[in-house]
Amino acid sequence: MSQSTSKNHLPGDLTRAEAVARMIRVDHAGEYGATRIYAGQLRVLGRGPKAEVLRHMLEQEQAHRSTFEELVIKHRVRPTALLPLWHVAGYALGAITAALGERAAMACTVAVEEAIDEHYRSQSAALGEDEAELRDTIEKFRAEELEHRDIGLANEAELAPAYRLLTAAIKQGCKVAIAVSERI
Ligand SMILES: [Fe+2]
Ligand SMILES: [Fe+2]
């Protein structure tokens, strides 16, 4: 993707707008899914020793989600048609990993947040000065997703049973979810 800084808002603009719309659509979907994952984890672990840290991450995801809800309206983006799926799948992913144990829940966080970091990193690189505001938002959120990953690692994610298999499967799932939520 070219880094357009042109003041000419004519021919290429539609493509540019559609590219930005796709970014907002998928990021809105992802942040929506993230709130559901942490809600699912809290359903299972909400009374345990990890509740506070999970609530902290949920609160940040809710702020991310609200921002993208505002951007969806501001940029007149059609939200993904798959929100009902992410509603259920996100919650299920959170609840199931939490049921496997605190470490598996943290492994889920590491996998998801790593996938989102890569995703935000590539979006940020594709955005030019024309979209500096969106780029700054993405960079701010990316820093918080990395904080979440570090929280997962600090809470023994890597000691979860089948850590490598679990995180690889979840990361792959995230990549599929990202690819379809950009378009559908
Ligand atoms: Fe987030
Ligand atoms: Fe996050």
CSV table of C-alpha atoms and ligand atoms in Angstrom, one decimal:
chain,number,residue,atom,x,y,z
A,1,MET,CA,0.0,0.0,0.0
A,2,SER,CA,1.4,3.4,-0.9
A,3,GLN,CA,1.9,6.1,1.7
A,4,SER,CA,-0.4,8.7,0.1
A,5,THR,CA,0.2,12.2,1.4
A,6,SER,CA,-1.2,13.9,-1.6
A,7,LYS,CA,-3.5,16.8,-1.2
A,8,ASN,CA,-5.4,15.7,-4.3
A,9,HIS,CA,-8.5,13.9,-3.1
A,10,LEU,CA,-9.7,12.8,-6.4
A,11,PRO,CA,-9.1,9.5,-8.2
A,12,GLY,CA,-7.3,7.3,-5.8
A,13,ASP,CA,-9.3,8.5,-2.9
A,14,LEU,CA,-12.1,5.9,-3.1
A,15,THR,CA,-9.6,3.1,-2.9
A,16,ARG,CA,-7.9,4.8,0.0
A,17,ALA,CA,-11.2,5.3,1.8
A,18,GLU,CA,-12.1,1.7,1.3
A,19,ALA,CA,-8.7,0.7,2.6
A,20,VAL,CA,-9.3,2.7,5.8
A,21,ALA,CA,-12.9,1.4,6.0
A,22,ARG,CA,-11.5,-2.1,6.0
A,23,MET,CA,-9.1,-1.3,8.7
A,24,ILE,CA,-11.7,0.2,10.9
A,25,ARG,CA,-14.1,-2.7,10.2
A,26,VAL,CA,-11.6,-5.4,11.2
A,27,ASP,CA,-10.2,-3.5,14.2
A,28,HIS,CA,-13.8,-2.9,15.5
A,29,ALA,CA,-14.4,-6.6,15.1
A,30,GLY,CA,-11.2,-7.5,16.8
A,31,GLU,CA,-11.7,-5.2,19.8
A,32,TYR,CA,-15.3,-6.4,20.1
A,33,GLY,CA,-14.0,-10.0,20.1
A,34,ALA,CA,-11.3,-9.1,22.7
A,35,THR,CA,-14.0,-7.8,25.1
A,36,ARG,CA,-15.8,-11.1,24.7
A,37,ILE,CA,-12.7,-13.2,25.3
A,38,TYR,CA,-12.0,-11.4,28.6
A,39,ALA,CA,-15.7,-11.5,29.6
A,40,GLY,CA,-15.6,-15.3,29.0
A,41,GLN,CA,-12.5,-15.7,31.1
A,42,LEU,CA,-13.9,-13.6,33.9
A,43,ARG,CA,-17.1,-15.7,33.9
A,44,VAL,CA,-14.9,-18.6,34.9
A,45,LEU,CA,-12.1,-16.9,36.8
A,46,GLY,CA,-13.9,-13.9,38.1
A,47,ARG,CA,-13.6,-14.9,41.8
A,48,GLY,CA,-10.0,-16.2,41.6
A,49,PRO,CA,-6.6,-14.6,42.1
A,50,LYS,CA,-6.4,-13.5,38.4
A,51,ALA,CA,-9.7,-11.6,38.5
A,52,GLU,CA,-8.2,-8.2,39.0
A,53,VAL,CA,-5.7,-8.5,36.2
A,54,LEU,CA,-8.4,-9.9,33.8
A,55,ARG,CA,-10.6,-7.0,34.7
A,56,HIS,CA,-7.9,-4.5,34.0
A,57,MET,CA,-7.4,-6.0,30.5
A,58,LEU,CA,-11.2,-6.1,29.9
A,59,GLU,CA,-11.5,-2.4,30.8
A,60,GLN,CA,-8.8,-1.5,28.3
A,61,GLU,CA,-10.5,-3.7,25.6
A,62,GLN,CA,-13.8,-1.9,26.3
A,63,ALA,CA,-12.1,1.4,25.7
A,64,HIS,CA,-10.5,0.1,22.5
A,65,ARG,CA,-13.9,-1.2,21.4
A,66,SER,CA,-15.7,2.2,22.2
A,67,THR,CA,-13.1,4.1,20.1
A,68,PHE,CA,-13.7,1.8,17.1
A,69,GLU,CA,-17.4,2.0,17.6
A,70,GLU,CA,-17.1,5.8,17.3
A,71,LEU,CA,-14.8,5.4,14.3
A,72,VAL,CA,-17.3,3.1,12.6
A,73,ILE,CA,-19.9,5.9,12.9
A,74,LYS,CA,-17.6,8.8,12.0
A,75,HIS,CA,-16.3,7.1,8.9
A,76,ARG,CA,-19.6,5.5,8.0
A,77,VAL,CA,-18.1,2.1,7.9
A,78,ARG,CA,-20.3,-1.0,7.6
A,79,PRO,CA,-19.5,-3.2,10.6
A,80,THR,CA,-18.6,-6.8,9.9
A,81,ALA,CA,-21.6,-9.0,9.4
A,82,LEU,CA,-19.8,-11.5,11.6
A,83,LEU,CA,-20.2,-9.7,14.9
A,84,PRO,CA,-22.8,-12.2,16.2
A,85,LEU,CA,-20.2,-14.9,15.5
A,86,TRP,CA,-17.4,-13.1,17.3
A,87,HIS,CA,-19.8,-12.5,20.2
A,88,VAL,CA,-20.2,-16.2,20.7
A,89,ALA,CA,-16.7,-17.4,19.5
A,90,GLY,CA,-14.8,-14.8,21.6
A,91,TYR,CA,-16.7,-15.6,24.7
A,92,ALA,CA,-16.3,-19.4,24.1
A,93,LEU,CA,-12.6,-19.0,23.5
A,94,GLY,CA,-12.2,-17.1,26.8
A,95,ALA,CA,-14.4,-19.4,28.8
A,96,ILE,CA,-12.9,-22.6,27.5
A,97,THR,CA,-9.3,-21.5,28.0
A,98,ALA,CA,-10.2,-20.3,31.5
A,99,ALA,CA,-11.8,-23.7,32.2
A,100,LEU,CA,-8.5,-25.3,31.2
A,101,GLY,CA,-6.8,-23.2,34.0
A,102,GLU,CA,-5.4,-19.8,34.7
A,103,ARG,CA,-2.2,-20.6,32.8
A,104,ALA,CA,-4.2,-21.6,29.7
A,105,ALA,CA,-6.2,-18.4,30.0
A,106,MET,CA,-3.0,-16.5,30.0
A,107,ALA,CA,-1.7,-18.5,27.1
A,108,CYS,CA,-4.8,-17.4,25.2
A,109,THR,CA,-4.0,-13.8,26.0
A,110,VAL,CA,-0.4,-14.2,24.7
A,111,ALA,CA,-1.6,-15.7,21.5
A,112,VAL,CA,-4.3,-13.2,20.8
A,113,GLU,CA,-2.3,-10.2,21.7
A,114,GLU,CA,0.7,-11.3,19.6
A,115,ALA,CA,-1.6,-11.7,16.6
A,116,ILE,CA,-3.1,-8.3,17.2
A,117,ASP,CA,0.3,-6.7,17.7
A,118,GLU,CA,1.4,-8.1,14.3
A,119,HIS,CA,-1.9,-6.9,12.7
A,120,TYR,CA,-1.7,-3.4,14.2
A,121,ARG,CA,1.9,-3.2,13.3
A,122,SER,CA,1.2,-3.8,9.6
A,123,GLN,CA,-1.8,-1.5,9.6
A,124,SER,CA,0.3,1.3,11.2
A,125,ALA,CA,3.0,0.9,8.6
A,126,ALA,CA,0.4,1.2,5.8
A,127,LEU,CA,-1.1,4.4,7.0
A,128,GLY,CA,0.4,7.7,5.8
A,129,GLU,CA,0.3,11.2,7.3
A,130,ASP,CA,-3.2,11.6,5.8
A,131,GLU,CA,-4.4,9.2,8.5
A,132,ALA,CA,-2.1,10.1,11.3
A,133,GLU,CA,-4.9,10.2,13.8
A,134,LEU,CA,-6.0,6.7,13.1
A,135,ARG,CA,-2.3,5.6,13.0
A,136,ASP,CA,-1.8,7.1,16.5
A,137,THR,CA,-4.8,5.4,17.8
A,138,ILE,CA,-3.6,2.1,16.5
A,139,GLU,CA,-0.2,2.6,18.0
A,140,LYS,CA,-1.6,3.5,21.4
A,141,PHE,CA,-3.7,0.4,21.4
A,142,ARG,CA,-0.9,-1.7,20.1
A,143,ALA,CA,1.2,-0.7,23.1
A,144,GLU,CA,-1.6,-1.8,25.4
A,145,GLU,CA,-2.0,-5.1,23.6
A,146,LEU,CA,1.7,-5.7,24.2
A,147,GLU,CA,1.1,-4.9,27.8
A,148,HIS,CA,-1.5,-7.6,27.9
A,149,ARG,CA,0.8,-10.1,26.3
A,150,ASP,CA,3.4,-9.3,28.9
A,151,ILE,CA,0.8,-9.7,31.7
A,152,GLY,CA,0.1,-13.2,30.2
A,153,LEU,CA,3.8,-14.1,30.2
A,154,ALA,CA,4.2,-12.7,33.7
A,155,ASN,CA,1.4,-15.0,34.8
A,156,GLU,CA,3.0,-18.2,33.7
A,157,ALA,CA,1.3,-18.5,30.3
A,158,GLU,CA,4.2,-20.6,29.1
A,159,LEU,CA,3.7,-23.2,31.8
A,160,ALA,CA,0.2,-23.9,30.4
A,161,PRO,CA,-0.3,-27.5,29.2
A,162,ALA,CA,0.4,-27.8,25.5
A,163,TYR,CA,1.4,-24.1,25.4
A,164,ARG,CA,2.9,-24.2,21.9
A,165,LEU,CA,0.0,-26.1,20.3
A,166,LEU,CA,-2.6,-24.0,22.1
A,167,THR,CA,-1.0,-20.6,21.2
A,168,ALA,CA,-0.3,-21.7,17.6
A,169,ALA,CA,-3.9,-22.8,17.2
A,170,ILE,CA,-5.3,-19.6,18.7
A,171,LYS,CA,-3.0,-17.4,16.7
A,172,GLN,CA,-4.1,-19.1,13.5
A,173,GLY,CA,-7.7,-18.7,14.4
A,174,CYS,CA,-7.1,-14.9,15.0
A,175,LYS,CA,-5.5,-14.6,11.5
A,176,VAL,CA,-8.5,-16.3,9.9
A,177,ALA,CA,-10.9,-14.0,11.9
A,178,ILE,CA,-8.9,-11.0,10.8
A,179,ALA,CA,-8.9,-12.0,7.1
A,180,VAL,CA,-12.6,-12.5,7.0
A,181,SER,CA,-13.6,-9.5,9.1
A,182,GLU,CA,-11.8,-7.1,6.7
A,183,ARG,CA,-14.2,-8.1,4.0
A,184,ILE,CA,-17.4,-9.7,5.3
B,1,FE,FE,-7.6,-4.2,22.3
B,2,FE,FE,-5.6,-6.7,24.3
